[in-house]
């Protein structure tokens, strides 16, 4: 597609419910990132994939968070047993590089998660 | 570790006035620096980036930023603010494969 596509755009979950957020990166992009943006804050790194390999998951806040990219394209971020502090915008991003630091990272419009 | 600091969480200017959004970085190696803009309820859009070519970088929508090693700064400027510039602006540094963002500066443009 023309840009990074995320779904759903908005999700309201009851506390304790599991959620799955989908990201469809720009076609052919090798690198894929997930970020969490709390209200009024800058995005915080969660995890990074190069193709299907999850090379860095140091930003995942707890073992309730899980991400996968099984075929090296679409990715899913899953949050189990959601809690109120999980309420945030979850941004997916992709890049054509294999770690070329000057390359542009393109962001999707985000999935807005509210846990009630 | 590489990081950025944005001075001023809110900046307010009049339409037609100079826009100056401040960003300072800390890095032990030459940094790759980026400015992103976020409009309400939208994702991040790249404005410009510094990758050690020219120190004065021109971006989209009339924005530019100057890399100053002596001041460890990468401030974002625009000569004349437009109402459509109202948004949140994020400075970021590339640390390994990831971007590390500042806390953001919300720009308000008054008519």
Coordinates of N, CA and C in Angstrom, one line a residue:
Chain A
X1 N 0.8 -1.2 0.0 CA 0.0 0.0 0.0 C 0.8 1.2 0.0
X2 N 0.2 2.4 -0.1 CA 0.9 3.6 -0.2 C 1.5 4.0 1.1
X3 N 1.0 3.6 2.3 CA 1.5 4.0 3.5 C 1.3 2.9 4.5
X4 N 1.8 3.1 5.8 CA 1.6 2.1 6.8 C 0.1 2.2 7.3
X5 N -0.5 1.0 7.3 CA -1.9 0.9 7.6 C -2.1 0.2 8.9
X6 N -2.9 0.8 9.8 CA -3.1 0.1 11.1 C -4.6 0.0 11.4
X7 N -5.0 -1.1 12.0 CA -6.4 -1.4 12.4 C -6.4 -2.2 13.7
X8 N -7.5 -1.9 14.5 CA -8.5 -0.9 14.3 C -7.9 0.5 14.6
X9 N -8.5 1.6 14.2 CA -8.1 2.9 14.5 C -8.4 3.2 16.0
X10 N -9.6 2.7 16.4 CA -10.0 3.0 17.8 C -10.5 1.7 18.4
X11 N -10.1 1.5 19.6 CA -10.5 0.2 20.3 C -10.8 0.6 21.8
X12 N -12.0 0.2 22.3 CA -12.3 0.3 23.7 C -12.4 -1.1 24.2
X13 N -11.6 -1.4 25.2 CA -11.5 -2.7 25.8 C -11.9 -2.6 27.3
X14 N -12.6 -3.6 27.8 CA -12.8 -3.7 29.2 C -11.6 -4.3 29.9
X15 N -11.3 -3.8 31.1 CA -10.1 -4.3 31.8 C -10.2 -5.8 31.9
X16 N -9.0 -6.4 31.6 CA -9.0 -7.9 31.6 C -9.1 -8.5 30.2
X17 N -9.6 -7.8 29.3 CA -9.9 -8.3 27.9 C -8.6 -8.3 27.2
X18 N -8.5 -9.2 26.2 CA -7.3 -9.3 25.3 C -7.6 -8.5 24.1
X19 N -6.6 -7.8 23.5 CA -6.7 -7.0 22.3 C -5.6 -7.4 21.3
X20 N -5.9 -7.2 20.0 CA -4.9 -7.5 19.0 C -5.0 -6.3 18.0
X21 N -3.8 -5.7 17.8 CA -3.7 -4.6 16.9 C -2.9 -5.0 15.7
X22 N -3.4 -4.6 14.5 CA -2.7 -5.0 13.3 C -2.0 -3.9 12.6
X23 N -0.9 -4.3 12.0 CA -0.1 -3.3 11.2 C 0.3 -3.9 9.9
X24 N 0.0 -3.1 8.8 CA 0.3 -3.5 7.5 C 1.4 -2.5 7.0
X25 N 2.7 -2.9 6.9 CA 3.7 -1.9 6.6 C 3.7 -1.5 5.1
X26 N 4.5 -0.6 4.7 CA 4.7 -0.3 3.3 C 5.3 -1.5 2.6
X27 N 4.8 -1.8 1.5 CA 5.2 -3.0 0.8 C 6.7 -3.0 0.5
X28 N 7.3 -4.1 0.9 CA 8.7 -4.3 0.7 C 9.6 -3.8 1.8
X29 N 9.0 -3.1 2.8 CA 9.8 -2.6 3.9 C 10.3 -3.8 4.8
X30 N 11.6 -3.8 5.1 CA 12.2 -4.9 5.8 C 12.0 -4.7 7.3
X31 N 12.1 -3.4 7.8 CA 12.1 -3.1 9.2 C 10.7 -2.7 9.6
X32 N 10.3 -3.2 10.8 CA 9.0 -2.8 11.4 C 9.1 -2.5 12.8
X33 N 8.5 -1.5 13.3 CA 8.6 -1.0 14.7 C 7.2 -0.8 15.3
X34 N 7.1 -1.1 16.6 CA 5.9 -0.7 17.4 C 6.4 0.3 18.4
X35 N 5.6 1.4 18.6 CA 5.8 2.4 19.6 C 4.5 2.6 20.4
X36 N 4.6 3.0 21.6 CA 3.5 3.3 22.5 C 3.6 4.8 22.8
X37 N 2.5 5.5 22.6 CA 2.4 6.9 22.9 C 1.3 7.2 23.9
X38 N 1.7 7.5 25.2 CA 0.7 7.9 26.2 C 0.3 9.3 25.9
X39 N -0.8 9.7 26.5 CA -1.4 11.0 26.3 C -0.4 12.1 26.7
X40 N -0.1 13.0 25.8 CA 0.8 14.1 26.2 C 2.3 13.8 26.2
X41 N 2.6 12.6 25.7 CA 4.0 12.2 25.8 C 4.5 11.9 24.3
X42 N 5.9 11.7 24.2 CA 6.4 11.3 23.0 C 6.3 9.8 22.8
X43 N 6.4 9.3 21.6 CA 6.4 7.8 21.4 C 7.5 7.1 22.1
X44 N 7.2 6.0 22.7 CA 8.2 5.1 23.3 C 8.3 3.8 22.6
X45 N 9.6 3.4 22.3 CA 9.8 2.2 21.6 C 9.3 1.0 22.3
X46 N 8.7 0.1 21.6 CA 8.3 -1.2 22.2 C 9.1 -2.4 21.6
X47 N 9.1 -2.5 20.3 CA 9.8 -3.7 19.7 C 10.1 -3.4 18.2
X48 N 11.0 -4.2 17.7 CA 11.5 -4.1 16.3 C 11.7 -5.4 15.6
X49 N 11.2 -5.5 14.4 CA 11.4 -6.7 13.6 C 12.3 -6.3 12.3
X50 N 13.1 -7.3 12.0 CA 13.7 -7.2 10.6 C 13.2 -8.5 9.9
X51 N 12.4 -8.2 8.9 CA 11.7 -9.3 8.3 C 10.8 -10.0 9.4
X52 N 10.9 -11.3 9.5 CA 10.1 -12.0 10.5 C 10.8 -12.1 11.9
X53 N 12.1 -11.7 11.9 CA 12.8 -11.9 13.1 C 12.6 -10.7 14.1
X54 N 12.2 -11.0 15.3 CA 12.1 -9.9 16.3 C 13.5 -9.7 17.0
X55 N 14.1 -8.7 16.6 CA 15.5 -8.4 17.0 C 15.6 -7.7 18.3
X56 N 14.6 -6.9 18.6 CA 14.7 -6.1 19.9 C 13.2 -6.0 20.4
X57 N 13.1 -6.5 21.6 CA 11.8 -6.4 22.3 C 12.0 -5.8 23.7
X58 N 13.0 -5.0 23.8 CA 13.4 -4.4 25.1 C 12.4 -3.4 25.7
X59 N 11.6 -2.9 24.8 CA 10.6 -1.9 25.2 C 9.3 -2.4 25.7
X60 N 9.0 -3.7 25.5 CA 7.7 -4.2 25.9 C 7.6 -4.1 27.4
X61 N 6.5 -3.5 27.9 CA 6.5 -3.2 29.3 C 6.2 -4.4 30.2
X62 N 5.7 -5.5 29.7 CA 5.4 -6.6 30.6 C 5.2 -7.8 29.7
X63 N 5.1 -9.0 30.3 CA 4.9 -10.2 29.5 C 3.5 -10.3 29.0
X64 N 2.7 -9.3 29.3 CA 1.3 -9.3 28.7 C 1.3 -8.8 27.3
X65 N 2.4 -8.2 26.9 CA 2.6 -7.7 25.6 C 3.4 -8.7 24.7
X66 N 2.8 -8.9 23.5 CA 3.5 -9.9 22.6 C 3.3 -9.4 21.2
X67 N 4.3 -9.4 20.4 CA 4.3 -9.0 19.0 C 4.8 -10.1 18.1
X68 N 4.2 -10.2 16.9 CA 4.7 -11.2 15.9 C 4.6 -10.6 14.5
X69 N 5.4 -11.2 13.6 CA 5.4 -10.8 12.2 C 5.8 -12.1 11.5
X70 N 4.9 -13.1 11.4 CA 5.3 -14.4 11.0 C 5.8 -14.6 9.6
X71 N 5.3 -13.8 8.7 CA 5.7 -13.9 7.3 C 6.6 -12.7 6.8
X72 N 7.0 -11.9 7.8 CA 7.8 -10.8 7.4 C 7.1 -9.6 6.8
X73 N 5.8 -9.6 6.9 CA 5.0 -8.5 6.3 C 4.1 -7.9 7.4
X74 N 2.9 -8.3 7.5 CA 1.9 -7.9 8.5 C 2.4 -8.2 9.9
X75 N 2.1 -7.3 10.8 CA 2.5 -7.6 12.2 C 1.3 -7.4 13.1
X76 N 1.3 -8.1 14.2 CA 0.2 -8.0 15.2 C 0.8 -7.8 16.6
X77 N 0.3 -6.8 17.2 CA 0.7 -6.5 18.6 C -0.5 -7.0 19.5
X78 N -0.2 -7.9 20.4 CA -1.3 -8.4 21.3 C -1.0 -8.0 22.7
X79 N -2.1 -7.6 23.3 CA -2.0 -7.2 24.7 C -3.0 -8.1 25.5
X80 N -2.5 -8.9 26.4 CA -3.4 -9.8 27.2 C -3.8 -9.1 28.5
X81 N -5.0 -9.5 28.9 CA -5.5 -9.0 30.2 C -5.2 -7.5 30.4
X82 N -5.8 -6.7 29.5 CA -5.5 -5.3 29.5 C -5.8 -4.6 30.8
X83 N -5.0 -3.6 31.1 CA -5.1 -2.8 32.3 C -5.3 -1.3 31.9
X84 N -5.7 -0.5 32.8 CA -6.0 0.9 32.5 C -4.7 1.6 32.0
X85 N -3.6 1.2 32.6 CA -2.4 1.9 32.2 C -1.9 1.5 30.7
X86 N -2.6 0.6 30.1 CA -2.3 0.3 28.7 C -3.0 1.2 27.8
X87 N -3.8 2.1 28.3 CA -4.5 3.1 27.4 C -3.5 4.0 26.8
X88 N -3.4 4.0 25.5 CA -2.4 4.8 24.8 C -2.7 4.7 23.3
X89 N -1.9 5.4 22.5 CA -1.9 5.2 21.0 C -0.7 4.3 20.7
X90 N -1.0 3.3 19.9 CA 0.0 2.3 19.5 C 0.3 2.6 18.1
X91 N 1.6 3.0 17.8 CA 2.0 3.4 16.5 C 2.9 2.3 15.9
X92 N 2.6 2.0 14.7 CA 3.4 1.1 13.9 C 4.2 1.9 12.9
X93 N 5.4 1.5 12.6 CA 6.2 2.2 11.6 C 7.1 1.2 10.8
X94 N 7.5 1.6 9.6 CA 8.3 0.7 8.8 C 9.4 1.5 8.1
X95 N 10.4 0.8 7.7 CA 11.5 1.4 7.0 C 12.1 0.4 6.0
X96 N 12.6 0.9 4.9 CA 13.2 0.0 3.9 C 14.5 -0.5 4.3
X97 N 15.2 0.1 5.3 CA 16.6 -0.3 5.5 C 16.8 -1.6 6.3
X98 N 18.0 -2.0 6.4 CA 18.4 -3.0 7.3 C 19.4 -2.4 8.3
X99 N 18.9 -1.3 8.9 CA 19.7 -0.6 9.9 C 20.4 0.5 9.4
X100 N 20.2 1.0 8.2 CA 20.8 2.2 7.7 C 20.2 3.4 8.4
X101 N 21.1 4.0 9.2 CA 20.5 4.9 10.2 C 19.9 6.2 9.7
X102 N 20.3 6.6 8.5 CA 19.8 7.8 7.9 C 18.5 7.6 7.2
X103 N 18.0 6.4 7.0 CA 16.8 6.2 6.3 C 15.6 6.6 7.1
X104 N 14.5 7.0 6.3 CA 13.3 7.5 6.9 C 12.5 6.3 7.5
X105 N 11.9 6.5 8.7 CA 11.0 5.6 9.3 C 9.6 6.2 9.1
X106 N 8.7 5.5 8.5 CA 7.4 6.0 8.2 C 6.4 5.4 9.2
X107 N 5.5 6.3 9.7 CA 4.6 5.9 10.7 C 3.1 5.8 10.2
X108 N 2.4 4.9 10.8 CA 1.0 4.8 10.5 C 0.2 5.8 11.4
X109 N -1.1 5.8 11.3 CA -1.9 6.8 12.0 C -2.2 6.3 13.4
X110 N -1.9 5.1 13.8 CA -2.0 4.7 15.1 C -3.3 4.0 15.4
X111 N -3.2 3.1 16.5 CA -4.4 2.5 17.0 C -4.6 3.1 18.4
X112 N -5.8 3.7 18.6 CA -6.1 4.4 19.9 C -6.8 3.4 20.8
X113 N -6.1 2.9 21.9 CA -6.7 2.0 22.8 C -7.1 2.7 24.1
X114 N -8.3 2.5 24.4 CA -8.8 2.9 25.7 C -9.3 1.7 26.5
X115 N -8.8 1.5 27.7 CA -9.2 0.4 28.6 C -10.0 1.0 29.7
X116 N -11.3 0.5 29.8 CA -12.2 1.0 30.8 C -12.5 0.0 31.9
Chain B
X1 N 24.2 7.3 26.5 CA 23.2 6.9 25.5 C 22.7 8.1 24.8
X2 N 22.3 7.9 23.5 CA 21.8 9.0 22.8 C 20.4 9.4 23.2
X3 N 20.2 10.7 23.3 CA 18.8 11.2 23.7 C 18.6 12.6 23.2
X4 N 17.4 13.1 23.3 CA 17.1 14.5 22.9 C 16.3 15.1 24.0
X5 N 16.4 16.4 24.1 CA 15.6 17.2 25.0 C 15.0 18.3 24.3
X6 N 13.7 18.5 24.4 CA 12.9 19.6 23.8 C 12.6 20.6 24.9
X7 N 13.0 21.8 24.7 CA 12.8 22.8 25.6 C 11.5 23.5 25.3
X8 N 10.6 23.5 26.3 CA 9.3 24.1 26.1 C 8.3 23.1 25.6
X9 N 7.3 22.8 26.5 CA 6.3 21.8 26.0 C 5.2 22.5 25.2
X10 N 5.1 23.8 25.4 CA 4.1 24.6 24.6 C 4.8 25.9 24.1
X11 N 4.5 26.2 22.8 CA 5.0 27.4 22.2 C 3.8 28.0 21.5
X12 N 3.6 29.3 21.7 CA 2.5 30.0 21.1 C 3.1 31.2 20.3
X13 N 2.6 31.3 19.0 CA 3.1 32.4 18.2 C 1.9 33.0 17.4
X14 N 2.1 34.2 16.9 CA 1.1 34.8 16.1 C 1.3 34.4 14.6
X15 N 0.2 34.3 13.9 CA 0.3 34.0 12.5 C 1.2 35.0 11.8
X16 N 2.1 34.5 11.0 CA 3.1 35.4 10.4 C 4.4 35.5 11.1
X17 N 4.4 35.2 12.4 CA 5.6 35.3 13.2 C 6.6 34.1 13.0
X18 N 7.8 34.3 13.5 CA 8.8 33.3 13.4 C 8.5 32.2 14.3
X19 N 8.7 30.9 13.9 CA 8.5 29.8 14.7 C 9.9 29.2 15.0
X20 N 10.2 29.0 16.3 CA 11.4 28.4 16.8 C 11.1 27.4 17.8
X21 N 11.4 26.1 17.5 CA 11.2 25.0 18.4 C 12.6 24.4 18.7
X22 N 12.9 24.3 20.0 CA 14.2 23.9 20.4 C 14.4 22.4 20.7
X23 N 15.6 21.9 20.2 CA 15.9 20.5 20.5 C 17.4 20.5 20.7
X24 N 17.8 19.9 21.8 CA 19.2 19.6 22.1 C 19.4 18.1 22.2
X25 N 20.5 17.6 21.8 CA 20.8 16.2 21.8 C 22.0 15.9 22.6
X26 N 22.1 14.7 23.0 CA 23.3 14.2 23.7 C 23.7 12.9 22.9
X27 N 25.0 12.9 22.5 CA 25.4 11.7 21.7 C 26.9 11.7 21.7
X28 N 27.5 10.6 21.9 CA 29.0 10.4 21.8 C 29.5 10.2 20.4
X29 N 28.6 10.0 19.5 CA 29.0 9.8 18.1 C 28.1 10.7 17.2
X30 N 28.5 11.0 16.0 CA 27.7 11.9 15.2 C 26.3 11.3 15.1
X31 N 25.3 12.2 15.4 CA 23.9 11.7 15.5 C 23.2 11.8 14.2
X32 N 22.2 11.0 14.0 CA 21.2 11.1 13.0 C 19.9 11.7 13.7
X33 N 19.5 12.9 13.3 CA 18.5 13.6 14.0 C 17.3 13.9 13.0
X34 N 16.1 13.8 13.6 CA 14.9 13.9 12.9 C 13.9 14.9 13.6
X35 N 13.1 15.5 12.8 CA 11.9 16.3 13.3 C 10.7 15.6 12.6
X36 N 9.7 15.3 13.5 CA 8.4 14.8 13.1 C 7.3 15.7 13.5
X37 N 6.2 15.8 12.8 CA 5.0 16.6 13.2 C 3.8 15.6 13.3
X38 N 3.0 15.9 14.3 CA 1.8 15.1 14.6 C 0.6 16.0 14.7
X39 N -0.3 15.9 13.7 CA -1.5 16.7 13.7 C -2.5 15.9 14.6
X40 N -3.5 16.6 15.1 CA -4.5 15.9 16.0 C -5.1 14.7 15.5
X41 N -5.0 13.6 16.3 CA -5.6 12.3 15.9 C -4.9 11.7 14.7
X42 N -3.7 12.0 14.4 CA -3.0 11.4 13.3 C -1.7 10.9 13.8
X43 N -1.0 10.2 12.9 CA 0.3 9.6 13.1 C 1.4 10.7 12.9
X44 N 2.6 10.2 12.9 CA 3.8 11.1 12.8 C 4.2 11.2 11.3
X45 N 4.5 12.5 10.9 CA 4.9 12.7 9.6 C 6.3 13.4 9.6
X46 N 7.3 12.9 8.8 CA 8.6 13.4 8.8 C 8.6 14.8 8.2
X47 N 9.2 15.7 9.0 CA 9.5 17.1 8.5 C 10.8 17.2 7.8
X48 N 11.8 16.7 8.5 CA 13.2 16.8 7.9 C 14.1 15.9 8.7
X49 N 15.3 15.7 8.2 CA 16.3 14.8 8.9 C 17.7 15.3 8.6
X50 N 18.6 15.1 9.6 CA 20.0 15.4 9.5 C 20.8 14.1 9.5
X51 N 21.6 13.9 8.4 CA 22.3 12.7 8.3 C 23.8 12.9 8.0
X52 N 24.3 14.0 8.5 CA 25.7 14.4 8.4 C 26.1 14.9 7.0
X53 N 25.2 15.3 6.2 CA 25.5 15.9 4.9 C 25.6 17.4 5.1
X54 N 24.6 18.2 4.8 CA 24.6 19.6 5.1 C 24.1 19.9 6.5
X55 N 24.7 20.9 7.1 CA 24.2 21.3 8.5 C 22.9 22.0 8.5
X56 N 22.6 22.7 7.4 CA 21.3 23.3 7.3 C 20.4 22.4 6.5
X57 N 19.3 22.0 7.1 CA 18.4 21.0 6.4 C 17.1 21.7 6.2
X58 N 16.6 21.5 4.9 CA 15.3 22.1 4.6 C 14.3 20.9 4.5
X59 N 13.1 21.2 5.0 CA 12.1 20.2 5.0 C 10.9 20.6 4.3
X60 N 9.8 19.9 4.6 CA 8.5 20.2 4.0 C 7.8 21.4 4.7
X61 N 6.9 22.0 4.1 CA 6.0 23.0 4.6 C 6.8 24.3 5.1
X62 N 8.0 24.5 4.5 CA 8.8 25.7 4.8 C 9.6 25.6 6.0
X63 N 9.7 24.5 6.7 CA 10.5 24.3 7.9 C 12.0 24.0 7.5
X64 N 12.9 24.4 8.4 CA 14.3 24.1 8.3 C 14.9 23.9 9.7
X65 N 16.0 23.2 9.7 CA 16.7 23.1 11.0 C 18.2 23.1 10.7
X66 N 18.9 23.6 11.7 CA 20.4 23.7 11.6 C 21.0 22.9 12.7
X67 N 21.9 22.0 12.2 CA 22.7 21.2 13.1 C 23.9 22.0 13.6
X68 N 24.0 22.2 14.9 CA 25.1 22.9 15.5 C 25.8 22.0 16.5
X69 N 27.0 21.5 16.1 CA 27.7 20.6 17.0 C 28.2 21.2 18.2
X70 N 28.7 22.5 18.1 CA 29.2 23.2 19.3 C 28.2 23.4 20.3
X71 N 26.9 23.5 19.9 CA 25.8 23.8 20.9 C 25.0 22.5 21.1
X72 N 25.3 21.4 20.5 CA 24.6 20.2 20.5 C 23.1 20.4 20.3
X73 N 22.8 21.2 19.3 CA 21.4 21.6 19.0 C 21.0 21.3 17.6
X74 N 19.7 21.2 17.5 CA 19.0 20.9 16.2 C 17.7 21.6 16.2
X75 N 17.7 22.9 16.3 CA 16.4 23.7 16.5 C 15.7 23.7 15.1
X76 N 14.4 23.7 15.2 CA 13.5 23.8 14.1 C 12.9 25.2 13.9
X77 N 13.0 25.8 12.7 CA 12.5 27.1 12.5 C 11.6 27.2 11.2
X78 N 10.8 28.2 11.2 CA 10.0 28.6 10.1 C 9.8 30.1 10.1
X79 N 10.1 30.8 9.0 CA 10.1 32.3 9.1 C 8.8 32.9 9.4
X80 N 7.7 32.2 8.9 CA 6.4 32.8 9.0 C 5.3 31.7 9.3
X81 N 4.8 31.8 10.5 CA 3.8 30.7 10.9 C 2.5 30.9 10.2
X82 N 1.9 29.7 9.9 CA 0.6 29.6 9.3 C -0.3 28.9 10.3
X83 N -1.6 29.2 10.2 CA -2.5 28.5 11.1 C -2.4 27.0 11.0
X84 N -2.2 26.5 9.8 CA -2.1 25.1 9.6 C -0.9 24.4 10.2
X85 N 0.0 25.2 10.7 CA 1.2 24.7 11.4 C 0.9 24.2 12.9
X86 N -0.3 24.6 13.3 CA -0.6 24.2 14.7 C -0.6 22.6 14.8
X87 N 0.2 22.1 15.7 CA 0.4 20.7 15.8 C 1.4 20.4 16.9
X88 N 1.7 19.1 17.1 CA 2.8 18.8 18.1 C 4.0 18.4 17.3
X89 N 5.2 18.8 17.7 CA 6.4 18.6 17.0 C 7.3 17.7 17.9
X90 N 7.9 16.7 17.3 CA 8.8 15.8 18.0 C 10.2 15.8 17.4
X91 N 11.2 16.0 18.2 CA 12.6 15.8 17.8 C 13.0 14.4 18.2
X92 N 13.8 13.7 17.4 CA 14.2 12.3 17.6 C 15.6 12.1 17.2
X93 N 16.3 11.2 17.8 CA 17.6 10.7 17.5 C 17.6 9.2 17.2
X94 N 18.3 8.8 16.2 CA 18.3 7.4 15.9 C 19.4 6.7 16.7
X95 N 19.0 5.8 17.5 CA 19.9 5.0 18.4 C 19.8 3.6 18.0
X96 N 20.8 3.1 17.4 CA 20.8 1.8 16.7 C 19.7 1.8 15.7
X97 N 18.8 0.7 15.8 CA 17.7 0.6 14.8 C 16.5 1.5 15.2
X98 N 16.5 2.0 16.4 CA 15.2 2.7 16.8 C 15.4 4.2 16.9
X99 N 14.2 4.9 16.9 CA 14.2 6.3 17.1 C 13.9 6.6 18.6
X100 N 14.6 7.5 19.2 CA 14.3 7.9 20.6 C 13.8 9.4 20.5
X101 N 12.6 9.5 21.0 CA 11.9 10.8 20.8 C 12.0 11.7 22.1
X102 N 11.9 13.0 21.8 CA 11.7 13.9 22.9 C 10.3 13.9 23.3
X103 N 10.0 14.7 24.4 CA 8.6 14.7 24.9 C 7.6 15.5 24.1
X104 N 8.1 16.3 23.1 CA 7.3 17.0 22.2 C 7.0 18.5 22.6
X105 N 6.8 19.3 21.6 CA 6.4 20.7 21.8 C 5.1 21.0 21.0
X106 N 4.1 21.4 21.7 CA 2.8 21.7 21.1 C 2.8 23.2 20.6
X107 N 2.7 23.4 19.3 CA 2.7 24.7 18.7 C 1.3 25.2 18.5
X108 N 1.0 26.4 19.1 CA -0.3 27.0 18.9 C 0.0 28.3 18.0
X109 N -0.9 28.5 17.0 CA -0.7 29.7 16.1 C -2.0 30.5 16.3
X110 N -1.8 31.7 16.8 CA -2.9 32.6 17.0 C -3.2 33.6 15.8
X111 N -4.4 33.8 15.5 CA -4.7 34.7 14.4 C -4.4 36.1 14.6

